[in-house]
One Martini backbone bead per residue (centre of mass of N, CA, C, O) as a GRO file, in nm:
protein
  136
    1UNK     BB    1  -0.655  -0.364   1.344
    2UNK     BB    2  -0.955  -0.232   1.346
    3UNK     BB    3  -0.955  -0.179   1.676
    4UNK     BB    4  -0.688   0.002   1.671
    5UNK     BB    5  -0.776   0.210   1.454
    6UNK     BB    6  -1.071   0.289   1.616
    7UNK     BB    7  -0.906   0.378   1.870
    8UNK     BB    8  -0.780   0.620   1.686
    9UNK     BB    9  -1.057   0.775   1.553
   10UNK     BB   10  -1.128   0.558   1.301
   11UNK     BB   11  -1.301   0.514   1.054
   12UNK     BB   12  -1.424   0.154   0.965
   13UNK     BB   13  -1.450   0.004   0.663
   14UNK     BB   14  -1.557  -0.239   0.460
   15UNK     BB   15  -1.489  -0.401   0.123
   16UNK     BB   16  -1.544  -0.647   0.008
   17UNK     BB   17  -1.451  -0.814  -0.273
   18UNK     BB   18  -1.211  -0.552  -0.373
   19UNK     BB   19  -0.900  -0.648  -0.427
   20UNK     BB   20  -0.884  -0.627  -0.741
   21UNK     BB   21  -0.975  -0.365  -0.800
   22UNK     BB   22  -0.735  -0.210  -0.632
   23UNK     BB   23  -0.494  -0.346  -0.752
   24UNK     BB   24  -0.537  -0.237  -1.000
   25UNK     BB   25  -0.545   0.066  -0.969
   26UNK     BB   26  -0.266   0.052  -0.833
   27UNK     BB   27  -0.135  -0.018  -1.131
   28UNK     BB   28  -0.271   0.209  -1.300
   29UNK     BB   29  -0.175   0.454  -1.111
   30UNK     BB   30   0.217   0.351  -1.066
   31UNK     BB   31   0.242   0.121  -1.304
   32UNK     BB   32   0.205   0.296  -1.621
   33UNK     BB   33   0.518   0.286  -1.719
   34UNK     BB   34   0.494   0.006  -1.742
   35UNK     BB   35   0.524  -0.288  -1.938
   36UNK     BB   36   0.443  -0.581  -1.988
   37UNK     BB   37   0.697  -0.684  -1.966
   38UNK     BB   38   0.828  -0.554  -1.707
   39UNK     BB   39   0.674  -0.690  -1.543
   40UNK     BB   40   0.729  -0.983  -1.594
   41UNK     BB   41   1.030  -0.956  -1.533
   42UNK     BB   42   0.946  -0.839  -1.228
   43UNK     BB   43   0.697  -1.002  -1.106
   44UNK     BB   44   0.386  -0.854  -1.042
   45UNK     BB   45   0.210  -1.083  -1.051
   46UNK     BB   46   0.292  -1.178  -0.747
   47UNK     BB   47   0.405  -0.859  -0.674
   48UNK     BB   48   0.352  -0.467  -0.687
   49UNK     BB   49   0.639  -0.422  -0.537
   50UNK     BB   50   0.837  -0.477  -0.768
   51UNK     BB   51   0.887  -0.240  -0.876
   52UNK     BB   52   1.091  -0.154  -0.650
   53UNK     BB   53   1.275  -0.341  -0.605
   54UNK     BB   54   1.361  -0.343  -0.904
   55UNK     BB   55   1.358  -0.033  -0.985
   56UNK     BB   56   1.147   0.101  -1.173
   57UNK     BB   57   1.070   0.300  -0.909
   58UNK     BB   58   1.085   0.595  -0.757
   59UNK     BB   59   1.155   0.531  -0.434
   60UNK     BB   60   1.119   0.514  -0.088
   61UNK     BB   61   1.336   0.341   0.161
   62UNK     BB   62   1.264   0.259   0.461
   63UNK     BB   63   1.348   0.534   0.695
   64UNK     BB   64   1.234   0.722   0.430
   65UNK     BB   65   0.946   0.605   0.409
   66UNK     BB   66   0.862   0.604   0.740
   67UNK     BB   67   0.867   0.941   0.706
   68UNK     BB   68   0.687   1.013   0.457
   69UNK     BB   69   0.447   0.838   0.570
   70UNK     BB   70   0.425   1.036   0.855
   71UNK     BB   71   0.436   1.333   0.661
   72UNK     BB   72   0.159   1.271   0.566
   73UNK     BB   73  -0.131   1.328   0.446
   74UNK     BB   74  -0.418   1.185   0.628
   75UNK     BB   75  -0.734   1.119   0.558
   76UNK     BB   76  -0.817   0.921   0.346
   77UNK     BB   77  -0.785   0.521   0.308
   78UNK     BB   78  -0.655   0.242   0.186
   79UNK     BB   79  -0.642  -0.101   0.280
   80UNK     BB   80  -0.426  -0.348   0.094
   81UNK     BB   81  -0.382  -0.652  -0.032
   82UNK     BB   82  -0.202  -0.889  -0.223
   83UNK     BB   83  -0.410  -1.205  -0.128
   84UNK     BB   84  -0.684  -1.021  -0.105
   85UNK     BB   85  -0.986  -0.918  -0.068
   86UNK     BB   86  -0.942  -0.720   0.133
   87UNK     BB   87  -1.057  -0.411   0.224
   88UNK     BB   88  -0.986  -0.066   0.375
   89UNK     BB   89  -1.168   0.209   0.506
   90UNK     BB   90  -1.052   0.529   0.574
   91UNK     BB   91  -1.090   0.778   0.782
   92UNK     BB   92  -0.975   1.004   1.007
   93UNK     BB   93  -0.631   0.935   0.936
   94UNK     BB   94  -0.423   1.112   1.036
   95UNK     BB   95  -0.299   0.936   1.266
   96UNK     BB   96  -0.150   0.720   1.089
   97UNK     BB   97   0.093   0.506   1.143
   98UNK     BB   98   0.335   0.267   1.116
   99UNK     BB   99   0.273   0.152   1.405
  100UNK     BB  100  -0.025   0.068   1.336
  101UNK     BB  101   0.088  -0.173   1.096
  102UNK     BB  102   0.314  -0.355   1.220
  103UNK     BB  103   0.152  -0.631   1.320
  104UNK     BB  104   0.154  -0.696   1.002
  105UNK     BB  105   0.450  -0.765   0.952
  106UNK     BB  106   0.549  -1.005   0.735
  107UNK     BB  107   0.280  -1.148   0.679
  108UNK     BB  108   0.173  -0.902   0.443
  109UNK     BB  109   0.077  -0.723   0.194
  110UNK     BB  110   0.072  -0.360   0.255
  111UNK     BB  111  -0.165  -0.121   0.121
  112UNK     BB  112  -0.122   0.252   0.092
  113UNK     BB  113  -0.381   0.475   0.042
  114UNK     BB  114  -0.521   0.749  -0.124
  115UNK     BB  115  -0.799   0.799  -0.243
  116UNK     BB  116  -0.639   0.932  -0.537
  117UNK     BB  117  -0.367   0.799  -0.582
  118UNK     BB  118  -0.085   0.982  -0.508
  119UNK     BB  119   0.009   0.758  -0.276
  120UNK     BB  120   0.234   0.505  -0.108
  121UNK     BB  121   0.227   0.260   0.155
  122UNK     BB  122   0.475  -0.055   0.162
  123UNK     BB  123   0.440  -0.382   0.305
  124UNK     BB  124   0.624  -0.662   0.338
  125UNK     BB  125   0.678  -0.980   0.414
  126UNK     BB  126   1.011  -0.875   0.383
  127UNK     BB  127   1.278  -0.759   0.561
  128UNK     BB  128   1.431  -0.695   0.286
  129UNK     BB  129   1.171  -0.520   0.194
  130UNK     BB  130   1.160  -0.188   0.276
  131UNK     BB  131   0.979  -0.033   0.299
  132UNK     BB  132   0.739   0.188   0.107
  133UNK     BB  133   0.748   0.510  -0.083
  134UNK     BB  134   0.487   0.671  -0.306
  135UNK     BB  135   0.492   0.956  -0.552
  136UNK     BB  136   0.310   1.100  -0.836
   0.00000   0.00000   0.00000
Protein backbone atom coordinates (compact mmCIF):
# COMPACT_ATOMS: atom_id res chain seq x y z
CA UNK A 1 0.00 0.00 0.00
CA UNK A 2 2.85 2.33 0.91
CA UNK A 3 4.24 2.29 -2.91
CA UNK A 4 1.05 2.93 -4.57
CA UNK A 5 0.05 5.73 -2.27
CA UNK A 6 3.46 6.93 -2.90
CA UNK A 7 2.65 6.83 -6.80
CA UNK A 8 0.10 9.26 -6.26
CA UNK A 9 2.34 12.17 -5.03
CA UNK A 10 1.67 11.38 -1.53
CA UNK A 11 4.72 11.06 1.49
CA UNK A 12 4.57 8.67 3.07
CA UNK A 13 6.43 8.34 6.60
CA UNK A 14 6.26 5.03 8.90
CA UNK A 15 6.06 5.76 12.55
CA UNK A 16 7.40 2.69 14.38
CA UNK A 17 5.99 1.31 17.31
CA UNK A 18 2.77 4.47 17.77
CA UNK A 19 -0.10 1.86 17.40
CA UNK A 20 -1.29 2.03 20.75
CA UNK A 21 -0.90 5.48 21.34
CA UNK A 22 -2.53 6.60 18.36
CA UNK A 23 -5.66 3.46 18.94
CA UNK A 24 -5.98 5.43 22.39
CA UNK A 25 -5.76 9.04 21.38
CA UNK A 26 -8.47 7.46 18.50
CA UNK A 27 -10.59 6.14 21.32
CA UNK A 28 -10.51 9.29 23.02
CA UNK A 29 -10.85 11.63 20.33
CA UNK A 30 -14.29 9.57 19.10
CA UNK A 31 -15.66 7.55 21.65
CA UNK A 32 -15.42 9.33 24.81
CA UNK A 33 -18.56 9.86 25.13
CA UNK A 34 -18.90 6.45 25.95
CA UNK A 35 -18.38 5.06 29.54
CA UNK A 36 -16.26 2.21 30.62
CA UNK A 37 -18.97 0.03 31.07
CA UNK A 38 -20.63 0.82 27.38
CA UNK A 39 -17.24 0.15 25.94
CA UNK A 40 -16.55 -3.22 28.05
CA UNK A 41 -20.23 -4.22 26.87
CA UNK A 42 -19.66 -3.84 23.20
CA UNK A 43 -16.07 -5.35 23.63
CA UNK A 44 -13.94 -2.29 22.33
CA UNK A 45 -11.55 -3.65 23.80
CA UNK A 46 -11.58 -6.08 20.87
CA UNK A 47 -12.14 -3.83 17.46
CA UNK A 48 -12.59 0.09 18.51
CA UNK A 49 -14.87 0.15 15.35
CA UNK A 50 -17.99 -1.55 17.69
CA UNK A 51 -18.79 1.53 18.76
CA UNK A 52 -20.28 2.06 15.32
CA UNK A 53 -21.47 -1.46 14.32
CA UNK A 54 -23.43 -1.50 17.88
CA UNK A 55 -24.76 1.43 17.05
CA UNK A 56 -23.39 3.66 19.79
CA UNK A 57 -22.25 6.61 17.68
CA UNK A 58 -23.70 7.94 14.96
CA UNK A 59 -22.02 7.57 11.90
CA UNK A 60 -22.37 6.79 8.27
CA UNK A 61 -22.34 3.53 6.91
CA UNK A 62 -21.72 1.60 3.57
CA UNK A 63 -21.74 3.54 0.53
CA UNK A 64 -22.86 6.51 2.24
CA UNK A 65 -19.74 6.37 4.39
CA UNK A 66 -17.78 5.92 1.00
CA UNK A 67 -19.31 9.06 -0.51
CA UNK A 68 -17.95 10.66 2.89
CA UNK A 69 -15.02 10.17 2.49
CA UNK A 70 -14.39 10.96 -1.09
CA UNK A 71 -15.40 14.06 -0.28
CA UNK A 72 -13.78 14.52 2.60
CA UNK A 73 -11.02 17.36 2.52
CA UNK A 74 -7.72 15.62 3.46
CA UNK A 75 -4.45 17.50 3.36
CA UNK A 76 -2.66 15.22 6.30
CA UNK A 77 -3.81 11.72 7.48
CA UNK A 78 -2.65 8.74 9.66
CA UNK A 79 -3.49 5.04 8.77
CA UNK A 80 -3.79 3.09 11.89
CA UNK A 81 -4.69 -0.58 11.88
CA UNK A 82 -6.32 -2.09 14.77
CA UNK A 83 -3.69 -5.10 16.16
CA UNK A 84 -0.38 -3.89 14.86
CA UNK A 85 1.62 -1.10 15.79
CA UNK A 86 2.40 0.28 12.34
CA UNK A 87 0.63 3.71 11.94
CA UNK A 88 1.61 5.77 8.86
CA UNK A 89 1.59 9.22 8.39
CA UNK A 90 0.35 10.78 4.68
CA UNK A 91 1.37 13.83 3.57
CA UNK A 92 0.02 15.82 0.44
CA UNK A 93 -2.96 13.07 0.65
CA UNK A 94 -5.86 15.24 -1.27
CA UNK A 95 -6.12 12.33 -3.83
CA UNK A 96 -6.74 9.30 -1.12
CA UNK A 97 -9.50 7.86 -2.23
CA UNK A 98 -11.21 4.40 -0.65
CA UNK A 99 -10.33 2.85 -3.92
CA UNK A 100 -6.77 3.40 -2.47
CA UNK A 101 -7.29 1.60 0.87
CA UNK A 102 -9.46 -1.14 -1.09
CA UNK A 103 -6.48 -3.86 -1.20
CA UNK A 104 -6.50 -3.83 2.92
CA UNK A 105 -10.38 -4.40 2.76
CA UNK A 106 -11.25 -7.47 4.39
CA UNK A 107 -7.72 -8.31 5.92
CA UNK A 108 -7.40 -6.29 8.83
CA UNK A 109 -9.15 -3.29 10.47
CA UNK A 110 -8.05 0.17 8.75
CA UNK A 111 -8.48 3.20 10.21
CA UNK A 112 -7.86 7.03 8.98
CA UNK A 113 -7.77 9.83 10.51
CA UNK A 114 -7.40 13.74 9.87
CA UNK A 115 -4.42 15.56 11.77
CA UNK A 116 -5.89 16.67 14.18
CA UNK A 117 -8.81 14.05 15.10
CA UNK A 118 -11.93 15.65 13.82
CA UNK A 119 -13.38 12.61 11.26
CA UNK A 120 -12.39 9.25 10.71
CA UNK A 121 -13.10 6.59 7.88
CA UNK A 122 -12.75 2.86 9.25
CA UNK A 123 -12.52 -0.77 7.12
CA UNK A 124 -13.09 -3.45 9.16
CA UNK A 125 -11.79 -6.91 8.29
CA UNK A 126 -16.01 -7.76 7.91
CA UNK A 127 -17.45 -7.77 5.10
CA UNK A 128 -20.98 -7.00 6.58
CA UNK A 129 -19.29 -4.64 8.88
CA UNK A 130 -19.04 -0.63 7.62
CA UNK A 131 -16.90 1.05 5.94
CA UNK A 132 -17.73 3.63 8.88
CA UNK A 133 -17.28 7.16 8.55
CA UNK A 134 -17.90 9.64 11.38
CA UNK A 135 -17.01 13.02 12.01
CA UNK A 136 -16.69 14.84 15.92
Amino acid sequence: MKDALKKKGMFVKKLPNQGEFFRKRWENEFASALSALQKKKIYMDEFLWHAFSYEKLPCLQGEQAIQAFEQQKKNDCYLLFEHDERVLQLSKCEHLTSADLSANMYLEDLYVVDKDFTWTYVITHESSCGPYFYRT
